[in-house]
Amino acid sequence: MSNTATAKKKNGFLAGTANYVDERVGVAGVLKEFGRKIFPDHWSFMLGEVALYSFLVLLLSGTFLTFFFQPSMTDVIYNGVYAPLKGAHMSIAYASSLDISFEVRGGLLMRQVHHWSALLFVAAAGLHMLRVFFTGAFRKPRELNWVVGFVLFVLGMAAGFTGYSLPDDLLSGNGLRIIDGMIKGVPFIGTWISSLLFGGEFPGHSIVGRLYSLHIMLVPALILVFLAIHLVMLVLHKHTHYSAAGRKDSNIVGYPLMPVYVAKAGGFFFIVFGVIMLIASFFTINPIWNYGGYDPSPVSAGTQPDWYIGWLDGALRLAPSHLEFMAGNVTVSMNILLPLIISLVFLALVALYPFFENWVTGDKREHHVLDRPRNAPVRTAIGAAGVTFYAVLWAGASTDLIATNFKMSLNQVLLTMQVSLIILPIVAFVVTKRICLALQRKDQEIALHGRESGRIVRLPHGEYIEVHEAANEYDLFKLVDYKDYQPTLARPNAQGKITIRARMRAAASSFYFKDSVSPTTQTAIEANAHHAHEIEEQVQKAIENQK
Amino acid sequence: MSEQSKEVAKSSHTSGAEHVYDGGLNVVHQDAVKDPGIEPHRVRMTDKSKKHEKAAVRQVVLLFTLSMLGSAFALYAYFAFPLSADLITVRNNTLFLGVGITLGLLGIGIGAVHWAKTLMPDNEVAEDRHPIRSSEDKRAAAIEIINLANQESGFSRRKLIRRTLYGALALFPLPGIIIFADLGPNPGDKLRHTAWKPGTRLTQDPFGTPIKASELTEGSVFHVIPEGLNPDQEDYLEQKSKAAVLLVRVDPQILKESPEKKDWSYQGIVAYSKICTHVGCPVALYEQVTHHLLCPCHQSTFDLVDGCKVIFGPASRPLPQLPIYVDEQGYLRAQSDFLEPVGPSFWDRSVKA
Ligand code: HEM
Ligand code: FES
């Protein structure tokens, strides 16, 4: 007891509270363990933080909405303040969404905060995923965390879709109609699943309530669980750092958690929240009152789903006509199945990529220093191809808008998109790989000959040269610090046989590494320095002569 | 790249049986450039000068104060901008409340980051990483525990127990799955029938006014629902989702009708299901000049004068036609229900029930 008293007197409030808490829950040990943990700093590491914070904002704003939203599809006649819909039949869900917008102070603000943060959440998670991909942060020991992150991204889309469908307005109902049509297209079980999901025929009276359970309970709970796993693994693995002098696979360089990182990250939460709030105050999103309640008959042209669903919608649009066929008396709706299969395969490839790359490199060591994208040209090119594929599907969801805005025929736009879907990723692959190799060679140039200084000097014999300034040792190290992989040959196994697996690995390794540019070595730099020294002497002479 | 290091690369990558090396295809260069170590810390203005330090302190305090003002303004705005039937009030409430909260948040956020960046130490620190893999003795101890547990329980030894346990574990989730079967009824033949019956009058969507053939001039379009379908009935939307029809009158000369559908139209008036055969959006757009029906969802386009067959887009089947006739008073009526299921395809749509 006397300890408590002296602690209070000596150091005032902060120490007093710390003492009070520690004597009851004994957290000093935790703080000792984690309080000065090192976190590397880089702008691209904030993408994941943005995703995390927008999720927190979703939890806060979503909880507010639950207090007013009524997930019921019972028909009512609207009698609220919004004049154009007075007297209209609509579901209670839609009516309560209108009431949140027009009759609860701050209600529209919270709806807009919720919707904008949903868009930001998925966007930030997606960009974060790209950062992890292009820097090779998914390599051992982080392959499983890549998969967890992937699941989070998919759950984010699921959260978004289930939420989008809740207000039961014309657009959200139409989105569900599309889902229903797709489900029905699945052979043998489609009609059953549709009936189970909608509680009978579409649209029925159950779907909003069911999506509500998913949206406010199951999906957020899953997201929380996976987030927890994601972050625990992050602490376990410690964060990666970018290649630079002093950064190794065996250490971690950055700022201590307390106070710098806590202040920056904590402050950043408020900034993300503030920016979402700012956008929500000024920009309308999903003005459901303009659309009216769901009715299967009318629909307006040019409507768009939320951005993260766009690629799936695009996949549906890009399917060529007349893909459906009969197998006996069974209708096989390939026009729906093909886009479905393509989307699922695409997702599967994303989820499994780390394991594939690891199989190719055969590298079993832990990697904590990030790659600069140029130093893994084929990986970067594969990423660019994937992004392009996704982008074409996404643009595919706007074929009608593109056609009307650019005065092209829909047919031309569609055909262009279909061709692009196959050609552009290949083009992106080739171009990106070339750019990476060119950048690597440029790095090599700089490592060997220094940077172009822009100073032109005329030598005594009339030749003009540009003076190069040698990179300082820190900059130089960044240019040469990467791992050099070389293709392998298909080698015989213990029985002296060359297996198909070995051949495939040899082919894959050649695909990845056959034109790789090895890092510049000390030997090469020294050999060059000698030559550079001679030139330098000539330059000095020339300068003296000019004086 | 120097010749010397290239040799290192070659030697580990050519002939010989596979040798195991943790780095896989990674080639280690013996003469790689040496790591000079962490770059020395750059001194900031606030580290050097008391004046800058004081200014930074003032800025942080100002930002936190701004935050307080913002939150206070948000409280004020909540009461000062109440809602009424006038929609301007909704905008003002959203805007001013939102701007106040924004200030409250950004003041804290920017203030804290500024504090960290200017006043807290910014020298980078290095710390060792430890391999994720547990140490050998920990692994040995773990294996020891597993073996002991196995011995004490007899998990490997007692085959029958183990197998029946697997069986029990495989079966126990099944009831948990089957109880979801009551989520919805057997789809039955509901997808094959709509609210159209022989003699049902065609009425306007949504008010249910019956339509006379004489009301349709050439080129006009009516959105149609079956007579008697009204919003008060329980299954209004389900029925409408199947029964919605588009009624159009064109010049009878240009209608290409197959022999068996010859008498499904009336003097150039044709009725087609409005539910897209792709995934079910309403095909609500009619282009008078080309006689095309366009689905806004994925742009499937149907040729109205040619049996509504697909001429563009992902749909595969023509829109089903509703056979119609005109009664003595001149009202349009359905001859029967649609003769095939409407809307999106499903796998057994052609299987006779
Ligand atoms: C995890 C990520 C989440 C995403 C991506 C997400 C997304 C969405 C979206 C796009 C909407 C439609 C908003 C609109 O009306 O324009 C929505 C509605 C809604 N969400 Fe979420 N949400 C998430 C989490 C939550 C959570 C955790 C809750 C509750 C605790 C919640 C409660 C609600 C409610 C009640 C609505 C309907 C309110 C209305 O439309 O007026 N959401 N959500
Ligand atoms: S629903 Fe009509 S084109 Fe897809």
mmCIF file of N, CA and C in Angstrom, chain A residues 89 105-106 174 177 188 195-196 199 201 204-205 210 237 239 245-247 250-254 267 277-278 281 295-297 299 313 317 321 324 331 333 335 360-362 364-366 399-400 410 473-474 484 486-487 491 518 522-523, chain B residues 1 13-14 16 22-27 29 31 35-37 40 78 93 98 102 105 109 122 124-127 129 132 181 183-185 190 205 232 234 238 240-242 274 279-280 282 296-299 313-314 316-317 345 347 349:
data_model
loop_
_atom_site.group_PDB
_atom_site.id
_atom_site.type_symbol
_atom_site.label_atom_id
_atom_site.label_comp_id
_atom_site.label_asym_id
_atom_site.label_seq_id
_atom_site.Cartn_x
_atom_site.Cartn_y
_atom_site.Cartn_z
ATOM 1 N N HIS A 89 -46.055 2.091 -51.908
ATOM 2 C CA HIS A 89 -45.806 0.814 -51.236
ATOM 3 C C HIS A 89 -44.304 0.590 -51.160
ATOM 4 N N ARG A 105 -31.389 13.034 -36.945
ATOM 5 C CA ARG A 105 -30.296 13.994 -37.086
ATOM 6 C C ARG A 105 -28.959 13.248 -37.137
ATOM 7 N N GLY A 106 -28.160 13.554 -38.122
ATOM 8 C CA GLY A 106 -26.892 12.854 -38.279
ATOM 9 C C GLY A 106 -27.069 11.482 -38.918
ATOM 10 N N ASN A 174 -32.146 -5.029 -57.454
ATOM 11 C CA ASN A 174 -31.709 -5.468 -58.764
ATOM 12 C C ASN A 174 -30.404 -6.261 -58.671
ATOM 13 N N ARG A 177 -31.364 -9.602 -57.657
ATOM 14 C CA ARG A 177 -31.967 -10.293 -58.793
ATOM 15 C C ARG A 177 -30.870 -10.952 -59.631
ATOM 16 N N PHE A 188 -27.999 -28.446 -61.443
ATOM 17 C CA PHE A 188 -28.536 -29.369 -60.434
ATOM 18 C C PHE A 188 -28.954 -28.735 -59.112
ATOM 19 N N SER A 195 -33.955 -21.115 -53.764
ATOM 20 C CA SER A 195 -35.145 -21.215 -52.923
ATOM 21 C C SER A 195 -34.777 -21.142 -51.436
ATOM 22 N N LEU A 196 -33.643 -21.765 -51.073
ATOM 23 C CA LEU A 196 -33.206 -21.723 -49.672
ATOM 24 C C LEU A 196 -32.800 -20.311 -49.282
ATOM 25 N N GLY A 199 -35.879 -18.012 -49.320
ATOM 26 C CA GLY A 199 -37.033 -18.509 -48.581
ATOM 27 C C GLY A 199 -38.217 -18.730 -49.497
ATOM 28 N N GLU A 201 -39.649 -18.149 -53.596
ATOM 29 C CA GLU A 201 -39.374 -17.464 -54.850
ATOM 30 C C GLU A 201 -38.752 -16.093 -54.614
ATOM 31 N N GLY A 204 -39.258 -12.723 -52.363
ATOM 32 C CA GLY A 204 -39.692 -13.255 -51.073
ATOM 33 C C GLY A 204 -39.687 -12.212 -49.975
ATOM 34 N N HIS A 205 -39.817 -12.685 -48.749
ATOM 35 C CA HIS A 205 -39.871 -11.756 -47.624
ATOM 36 C C HIS A 205 -38.755 -11.991 -46.618
ATOM 37 N N ARG A 210 -32.161 -12.069 -43.576
ATOM 38 C CA ARG A 210 -31.041 -13.013 -43.574
ATOM 39 C C ARG A 210 -29.720 -12.323 -43.872
ATOM 40 N N HIS A 237 5.850 -12.302 -36.696
ATOM 41 C CA HIS A 237 6.866 -12.246 -37.756
ATOM 42 C C HIS A 237 7.684 -10.978 -37.673
ATOM 43 N N HIS A 239 7.419 -6.761 -38.585
ATOM 44 C CA HIS A 239 7.191 -6.183 -39.907
ATOM 45 C C HIS A 239 8.428 -6.343 -40.791
ATOM 46 N N ALA A 245 20.672 0.436 -46.389
ATOM 47 C CA ALA A 245 21.846 0.135 -45.582
ATOM 48 C C ALA A 245 21.430 -0.188 -44.154
ATOM 49 N N GLY A 246 21.987 -1.237 -43.605
ATOM 50 C CA GLY A 246 21.695 -1.597 -42.224
ATOM 51 C C GLY A 246 20.496 -2.504 -42.050
ATOM 52 N N ARG A 247 19.668 -2.658 -43.106
ATOM 53 C CA ARG A 247 18.500 -3.547 -43.012
ATOM 54 C C ARG A 247 18.881 -4.929 -43.508
ATOM 55 N N SER A 250 18.104 -10.430 -40.832
ATOM 56 C CA SER A 250 18.275 -10.850 -39.447
ATOM 57 C C SER A 250 18.011 -9.731 -38.445
ATOM 58 N N ASN A 251 17.595 -8.547 -38.953
ATOM 59 C CA ASN A 251 17.272 -7.505 -37.976
ATOM 60 C C ASN A 251 16.044 -6.726 -38.414
ATOM 61 N N ILE A 252 15.637 -5.783 -37.571
ATOM 62 C CA ILE A 252 14.503 -4.926 -37.912
ATOM 63 C C ILE A 252 14.873 -3.511 -37.522
ATOM 64 N N VAL A 253 14.664 -2.579 -38.442
ATOM 65 C CA VAL A 253 15.076 -1.206 -38.210
ATOM 66 C C VAL A 253 13.847 -0.305 -38.311
ATOM 67 N N GLY A 254 13.644 0.514 -37.306
ATOM 68 C CA GLY A 254 12.492 1.412 -37.348
ATOM 69 C C GLY A 254 12.379 2.207 -36.065
ATOM 70 N N GLY A 267 -2.626 8.773 -34.238
ATOM 71 C CA GLY A 267 -3.009 9.991 -34.939
ATOM 72 C C GLY A 267 -3.577 9.664 -36.310
ATOM 73 N N MET A 277 -15.101 11.299 -42.680
ATOM 74 C CA MET A 277 -16.161 12.189 -42.208
ATOM 75 C C MET A 277 -16.300 13.379 -43.145
ATOM 76 N N LEU A 278 -15.169 13.900 -43.583
ATOM 77 C CA LEU A 278 -15.177 15.061 -44.475
ATOM 78 C C LEU A 278 -15.875 14.699 -45.796
ATOM 79 N N SER A 281 -19.552 14.315 -45.310
ATOM 80 C CA SER A 281 -20.313 15.546 -45.091
ATOM 81 C C SER A 281 -20.635 16.238 -46.411
ATOM 82 N N ASP A 295 -38.755 -2.954 -57.038
ATOM 83 C CA ASP A 295 -39.864 -3.390 -57.871
ATOM 84 C C ASP A 295 -39.197 -4.116 -59.031
ATOM 85 N N PRO A 296 -39.622 -5.354 -59.323
ATOM 86 C CA PRO A 296 -38.911 -6.130 -60.345
ATOM 87 C C PRO A 296 -39.101 -5.601 -61.753
ATOM 88 N N SER A 297 -39.968 -4.632 -61.937
ATOM 89 C CA SER A 297 -40.280 -4.207 -63.293
ATOM 90 C C SER A 297 -39.432 -3.045 -63.836
ATOM 91 N N VAL A 299 -36.234 -0.376 -64.191
ATOM 92 C CA VAL A 299 -34.816 -0.277 -63.887
ATOM 93 C C VAL A 299 -34.298 0.869 -64.717
ATOM 94 N N ASP A 313 -19.341 -8.159 -62.227
ATOM 95 C CA ASP A 313 -20.368 -7.731 -63.159
ATOM 96 C C ASP A 313 -19.776 -7.680 -64.574
ATOM 97 N N ARG A 317 -20.724 -9.533 -68.178
ATOM 98 C CA ARG A 317 -21.020 -8.817 -69.426
ATOM 99 C C ARG A 317 -20.162 -9.283 -70.581
ATOM 100 N N SER A 321 -22.256 -14.128 -76.624
ATOM 101 C CA SER A 321 -23.640 -14.605 -76.747
ATOM 102 C C SER A 321 -23.687 -16.112 -76.992
ATOM 103 N N GLU A 324 -24.935 -20.788 -73.930
ATOM 104 C CA GLU A 324 -25.744 -21.803 -73.263
ATOM 105 C C GLU A 324 -25.979 -22.983 -74.203
ATOM 106 N N THR A 331 -30.115 -28.019 -69.148
ATOM 107 C CA THR A 331 -29.641 -26.744 -69.682
ATOM 108 C C THR A 331 -28.332 -26.366 -68.982
ATOM 109 N N SER A 333 -25.864 -23.420 -68.514
ATOM 110 C CA SER A 333 -25.768 -21.985 -68.777
ATOM 111 C C SER A 333 -24.318 -21.531 -68.707
ATOM 112 N N ASN A 335 -22.984 -19.232 -70.189
ATOM 113 C CA ASN A 335 -22.867 -17.770 -70.169
ATOM 114 C C ASN A 335 -22.781 -17.244 -68.741
ATOM 115 N N VAL A 360 9.160 -22.469 -57.207
ATOM 116 C CA VAL A 360 10.113 -22.156 -58.269
ATOM 117 C C VAL A 360 11.485 -21.807 -57.694
ATOM 118 N N THR A 361 11.534 -20.913 -56.713
ATOM 119 C CA THR A 361 12.846 -20.492 -56.207
ATOM 120 C C THR A 361 13.468 -21.558 -55.312
ATOM 121 N N GLY A 362 12.652 -22.376 -54.689
ATOM 122 C CA GLY A 362 13.181 -23.375 -53.774
ATOM 123 C C GLY A 362 13.855 -22.749 -52.565
ATOM 124 N N LYS A 364 14.222 -21.672 -49.001
ATOM 125 C CA LYS A 364 13.540 -22.057 -47.756
ATOM 126 C C LYS A 364 13.868 -21.117 -46.605
ATOM 127 N N ARG A 365 14.585 -20.026 -46.903
ATOM 128 C CA ARG A 365 14.990 -19.136 -45.820
ATOM 129 C C ARG A 365 13.906 -18.108 -45.509
ATOM 130 N N GLU A 366 14.031 -17.478 -44.360
ATOM 131 C CA GLU A 366 13.096 -16.399 -44.037
ATOM 132 C C GLU A 366 13.517 -15.136 -44.782
ATOM 133 N N THR A 399 -19.325 -1.048 -69.999
ATOM 134 C CA THR A 399 -19.345 -1.018 -71.460
ATOM 135 C C THR A 399 -20.363 -0.016 -71.986
ATOM 136 N N ASP A 400 -21.547 0.026 -71.338
ATOM 137 C CA ASP A 400 -22.589 0.924 -71.851
ATOM 138 C C ASP A 400 -22.182 2.388 -71.694
ATOM 139 N N LEU A 410 -21.873 -0.278 -79.050
ATOM 140 C CA LEU A 410 -21.722 -1.197 -77.936
ATOM 141 C C LEU A 410 -20.944 -2.429 -78.373
ATOM 142 N N GLU A 473 27.813 5.709 -50.327
ATOM 143 C CA GLU A 473 27.781 4.282 -49.991
ATOM 144 C C GLU A 473 26.375 3.808 -49.614
ATOM 145 N N TYR A 474 25.545 4.721 -49.046
ATOM 146 C CA TYR A 474 24.200 4.301 -48.636
ATOM 147 C C TYR A 474 23.301 4.110 -49.857
ATOM 148 N N ASP A 484 20.062 -12.732 -55.959
ATOM 149 C CA ASP A 484 20.273 -13.128 -57.343
ATOM 150 C C ASP A 484 19.826 -14.574 -57.518
ATOM 151 N N GLN A 486 19.171 -17.784 -60.213
ATOM 152 C CA GLN A 486 19.518 -18.252 -61.554
ATOM 153 C C GLN A 486 18.709 -19.509 -61.862
ATOM 154 N N PRO A 487 18.358 -19.695 -63.152
ATOM 155 C CA PRO A 487 17.556 -20.874 -63.519
ATOM 156 C C PRO A 487 18.290 -22.162 -63.176
ATOM 157 N N ARG A 491 17.195 -31.858 -63.165
ATOM 158 C CA ARG A 491 18.216 -32.807 -62.732
ATOM 159 C C ARG A 491 17.613 -34.169 -62.442
ATOM 160 N N SER A 518 22.153 -9.676 -62.521
ATOM 161 C CA SER A 518 22.733 -9.921 -61.197
ATOM 162 C C SER A 518 23.149 -8.614 -60.553
ATOM 163 N N GLN A 522 31.277 -5.791 -55.699
ATOM 164 C CA GLN A 522 32.379 -4.928 -55.289
ATOM 165 C C GLN A 522 33.508 -4.990 -56.318
ATOM 166 N N THR A 523 33.802 -6.214 -56.778
ATOM 167 C CA THR A 523 34.880 -6.396 -57.758
ATOM 168 C C THR A 523 34.644 -5.531 -58.985
ATOM 169 N N MET B 1 28.600 -7.227 -64.377
ATOM 170 C CA MET B 1 28.881 -8.280 -63.391
ATOM 171 C C MET B 1 30.251 -8.874 -63.691
ATOM 172 N N HIS B 13 24.960 -24.169 -60.447
ATOM 173 C CA HIS B 13 23.721 -24.299 -61.196
ATOM 174 C C HIS B 13 23.802 -25.181 -62.418
ATOM 175 N N THR B 14 24.855 -25.875 -62.592
ATOM 176 C CA THR B 14 24.887 -26.678 -63.796
ATOM 177 C C THR B 14 24.777 -28.167 -63.480
ATOM 178 N N GLY B 16 25.548 -32.171 -62.140
ATOM 179 C CA GLY B 16 25.536 -32.790 -60.823
ATOM 180 C C GLY B 16 24.133 -33.068 -60.335
ATOM 181 N N ASP B 22 19.435 -24.321 -48.595
ATOM 182 C CA ASP B 22 18.273 -23.570 -48.136
ATOM 183 C C ASP B 22 17.862 -22.447 -49.070
ATOM 184 N N GLY B 23 18.838 -21.863 -49.729
ATOM 185 C CA GLY B 23 18.536 -20.699 -50.556
ATOM 186 C C GLY B 23 17.949 -21.043 -51.909
ATOM 187 N N GLY B 24 17.745 -22.327 -52.205
ATOM 188 C CA GLY B 24 17.160 -22.701 -53.488
ATOM 189 C C GLY B 24 18.013 -22.207 -54.632
ATOM 190 N N LEU B 25 17.402 -21.475 -55.559
ATOM 191 C CA LEU B 25 18.121 -21.020 -56.748
ATOM 192 C C LEU B 25 18.884 -19.728 -56.499
ATOM 193 N N ASN B 26 18.934 -19.282 -55.263
ATOM 194 C CA ASN B 26 19.648 -18.050 -54.949
ATOM 195 C C ASN B 26 21.159 -18.272 -55.013
ATOM 196 N N VAL B 27 21.822 -17.358 -55.698
ATOM 197 C CA VAL B 27 23.273 -17.429 -55.815
ATOM 198 C C VAL B 27 23.875 -16.385 -54.895
ATOM 199 N N HIS B 29 26.894 -14.104 -53.861
ATOM 200 C CA HIS B 29 28.138 -13.562 -54.408
ATOM 201 C C HIS B 29 29.101 -13.276 -53.270
ATOM 202 N N ASP B 31 31.698 -11.553 -53.395
ATOM 203 C CA ASP B 31 32.234 -10.187 -53.420
ATOM 204 C C ASP B 31 31.118 -9.149 -53.506
ATOM 205 N N ASP B 35 27.614 -3.913 -46.628
ATOM 206 C CA ASP B 35 26.580 -3.075 -46.027
ATOM 207 C C ASP B 35 27.245 -2.038 -45.131
ATOM 208 N N PRO B 36 27.103 -0.734 -45.443
ATOM 209 C CA PRO B 36 27.768 0.285 -44.625
ATOM 210 C C PRO B 36 27.092 0.512 -43.282
ATOM 211 N N GLY B 37 25.958 -0.148 -43.013
ATOM 212 C CA GLY B 37 25.262 0.073 -41.739
ATOM 213 C C GLY B 37 24.291 1.238 -41.830
ATOM 214 N N PRO B 40 23.590 7.611 -40.736
ATOM 215 C CA PRO B 40 23.493 8.430 -39.520
ATOM 216 C C PRO B 40 22.233 9.279 -39.538
ATOM 217 N N TYR B 78 -25.762 20.093 -34.091
ATOM 218 C CA TYR B 78 -26.797 19.073 -33.908
ATOM 219 C C TYR B 78 -28.125 19.730 -33.554
ATOM 220 N N ASN B 93 -27.912 19.831 -41.959
ATOM 221 C CA ASN B 93 -27.603 19.026 -40.784
ATOM 222 C C ASN B 93 -26.397 18.136 -41.056
ATOM 223 N N GLY B 98 -21.242 17.228 -39.833
ATOM 224 C CA GLY B 98 -20.096 16.500 -40.373
ATOM 225 C C GLY B 98 -18.816 17.316 -40.322
ATOM 226 N N THR B 102 -15.540 16.386 -38.305
ATOM 227 C CA THR B 102 -14.289 16.278 -39.078
ATOM 228 C C THR B 102 -13.166 17.059 -38.399
ATOM 229 N N LEU B 105 -11.901 15.402 -35.340
ATOM 230 C CA LEU B 105 -11.051 14.227 -35.611
ATOM 231 C C LEU B 105 -9.705 14.633 -36.189
ATOM 232 N N GLY B 109 -5.819 14.019 -35.000
ATOM 233 C CA GLY B 109 -4.965 13.191 -35.850
ATOM 234 C C GLY B 109 -3.723 13.932 -36.318
ATOM 235 N N ASP B 122 13.581 10.951 -33.569
ATOM 236 C CA ASP B 122 13.339 10.238 -34.817
ATOM 237 C C ASP B 122 14.569 9.457 -35.261
ATOM 238 N N GLU B 124 16.334 6.076 -35.967
ATOM 239 C CA GLU B 124 15.912 4.701 -36.171
ATOM 240 C C GLU B 124 16.746 3.777 -35.296
ATOM 241 N N VAL B 125 16.094 2.714 -34.850
ATOM 242 C CA VAL B 125 16.748 1.771 -33.959
ATOM 243 C C VAL B 125 16.729 0.406 -34.629
ATOM 244 N N ALA B 126 17.777 -0.374 -34.426
ATOM 245 C CA ALA B 126 17.787 -1.734 -34.970
ATOM 246 C C ALA B 126 17.646 -2.733 -33.840
ATOM 247 N N GLU B 127 16.962 -3.817 -34.149
ATOM 248 C CA GLU B 127 16.767 -4.864 -33.157
ATOM 249 C C GLU B 127 16.944 -6.182 -33.899
ATOM 250 N N ARG B 129 16.208 -9.960 -35.161
ATOM 251 C CA ARG B 129 15.078 -10.871 -35.331
ATOM 252 C C ARG B 129 15.521 -12.249 -34.888
ATOM 253 N N ILE B 132 11.751 -17.779 -36.838
ATOM 254 C CA ILE B 132 10.396 -18.140 -36.440
ATOM 255 C C ILE B 132 10.367 -19.587 -35.932
ATOM 256 N N ALA B 181 -32.410 -26.864 -44.045
ATOM 257 C CA ALA B 181 -33.227 -27.202 -45.208
ATOM 258 C C ALA B 181 -34.552 -26.441 -45.205
ATOM 259 N N LEU B 183 -34.931 -23.435 -44.711
ATOM 260 C CA LEU B 183 -34.767 -22.040 -45.126
ATOM 261 C C LEU B 183 -35.717 -21.700 -46.257
ATOM 262 N N GLY B 184 -35.992 -22.691 -47.094
ATOM 263 C CA GLY B 184 -36.882 -22.422 -48.213
ATOM 264 C C GLY B 184 -37.536 -23.708 -48.666
ATOM 265 N N PRO B 185 -38.692 -23.604 -49.329
ATOM 266 C CA PRO B 185 -39.412 -24.793 -49.773
ATOM 267 C C PRO B 185 -38.765 -25.421 -51.009
ATOM 268 N N LYS B 190 -42.889 -23.979 -59.390
ATOM 269 C CA LYS B 190 -43.246 -22.558 -59.332
ATOM 270 C C LYS B 190 -42.580 -21.740 -60.434
ATOM 271 N N ASP B 205 -48.941 -1.479 -65.766
ATOM 272 C CA ASP B 205 -48.112 -1.462 -64.570
ATOM 273 C C ASP B 205 -47.903 -0.006 -64.199
ATOM 274 N N ASP B 232 -51.268 -5.015 -52.606
ATOM 275 C CA ASP B 232 -51.663 -5.431 -51.270
ATOM 276 C C ASP B 232 -51.506 -6.927 -51.068
ATOM 277 N N GLU B 234 -49.903 -10.547 -50.707
ATOM 278 C CA GLU B 234 -48.686 -11.034 -50.061
ATOM 279 C C GLU B 234 -47.559 -11.298 -51.054
ATOM 280 N N GLU B 238 -43.222 -11.354 -55.946
ATOM 281 C CA GLU B 238 -42.818 -12.645 -56.532
ATOM 282 C C GLU B 238 -43.558 -12.855 -57.857
ATOM 283 N N LYS B 240 -44.973 -10.533 -59.728
ATOM 284 C CA LYS B 240 -44.578 -9.527 -60.703
ATOM 285 C C LYS B 240 -43.212 -9.865 -61.307
ATOM 286 N N SER B 241 -42.347 -10.472 -60.484
ATOM 287 C CA SER B 241 -41.010 -10.843 -60.959
ATOM 288 C C SER B 241 -41.076 -11.833 -62.108
ATOM 289 N N LYS B 242 -42.186 -12.548 -62.216
ATOM 290 C CA LYS B 242 -42.305 -13.517 -63.308
ATOM 291 C C LYS B 242 -43.246 -13.037 -64.408
ATOM 292 N N LYS B 274 -40.815 -9.559 -69.818
ATOM 293 C CA LYS B 274 -39.885 -8.461 -69.611
ATOM 294 C C LYS B 274 -38.676 -8.919 -68.799
ATOM 295 N N VAL B 279 -29.786 -13.011 -66.534
ATOM 296 C CA VAL B 279 -29.942 -13.271 -65.109
ATOM 297 C C VAL B 279 -31.119 -12.529 -64.489
ATOM 298 N N GLY B 280 -32.059 -12.065 -65.324
ATOM 299 C CA GLY B 280 -33.346 -11.672 -64.770
ATOM 300 C C GLY B 280 -33.658 -10.205 -64.574
ATOM 301 N N PRO B 282 -35.100 -6.530 -65.524
ATOM 302 C CA PRO B 282 -36.186 -6.180 -66.425
ATOM 303 C C PRO B 282 -35.634 -5.578 -67.726
ATOM 304 N N PRO B 296 -30.772 -3.298 -69.499
ATOM 305 C CA PRO B 296 -29.770 -2.350 -69.010
ATOM 306 C C PRO B 296 -28.665 -3.006 -68.174
ATOM 307 N N CYS B 297 -28.893 -4.234 -67.717
ATOM 308 C CA CYS B 297 -27.904 -4.805 -66.799
ATOM 309 C C CYS B 297 -26.618 -5.212 -67.502
ATOM 310 N N HIS B 298 -26.734 -6.045 -68.533
ATOM 311 C CA HIS B 298 -25.512 -6.454 -69.241
ATOM 312 C C HIS B 298 -25.686 -6.320 -70.749
ATOM 313 N N GLN B 299 -26.613 -5.452 -71.127
ATOM 314 C CA GLN B 299 -26.791 -5.063 -72.531
ATOM 315 C C GLN B 299 -27.220 -6.181 -73.475
ATOM 316 N N GLY B 313 -25.070 -9.489 -76.644
ATOM 317 C CA GLY B 313 -24.982 -9.612 -75.193
ATOM 318 C C GLY B 313 -24.974 -11.048 -74.715
ATOM 319 N N PRO B 314 -24.828 -11.222 -73.403
ATOM 320 C CA PRO B 314 -24.581 -12.546 -72.842
ATOM 321 C C PRO B 314 -25.811 -13.457 -72.765
ATOM 322 N N SER B 316 -28.769 -16.001 -73.836
ATOM 323 C CA SER B 316 -28.708 -17.025 -74.870
ATOM 324 C C SER B 316 -30.057 -17.327 -75.504
ATOM 325 N N ARG B 317 -31.129 -17.072 -74.773
ATOM 326 C CA ARG B 317 -32.438 -17.474 -75.292
ATOM 327 C C ARG B 317 -33.303 -16.263 -75.592
ATOM 328 N N SER B 345 -32.156 -18.869 -67.045
ATOM 329 C CA SER B 345 -32.161 -20.315 -67.249
ATOM 330 C C SER B 345 -31.931 -21.032 -65.930
ATOM 331 N N TRP B 347 -31.260 -25.350 -64.643
ATOM 332 C CA TRP B 347 -30.777 -26.545 -65.318
ATOM 333 C C TRP B 347 -31.873 -27.465 -65.850
ATOM 334 N N ARG B 349 -34.975 -26.611 -66.855
ATOM 335 C CA ARG B 349 -36.096 -25.862 -67.430
ATOM 336 C C ARG B 349 -36.743 -26.597 -68.603
#
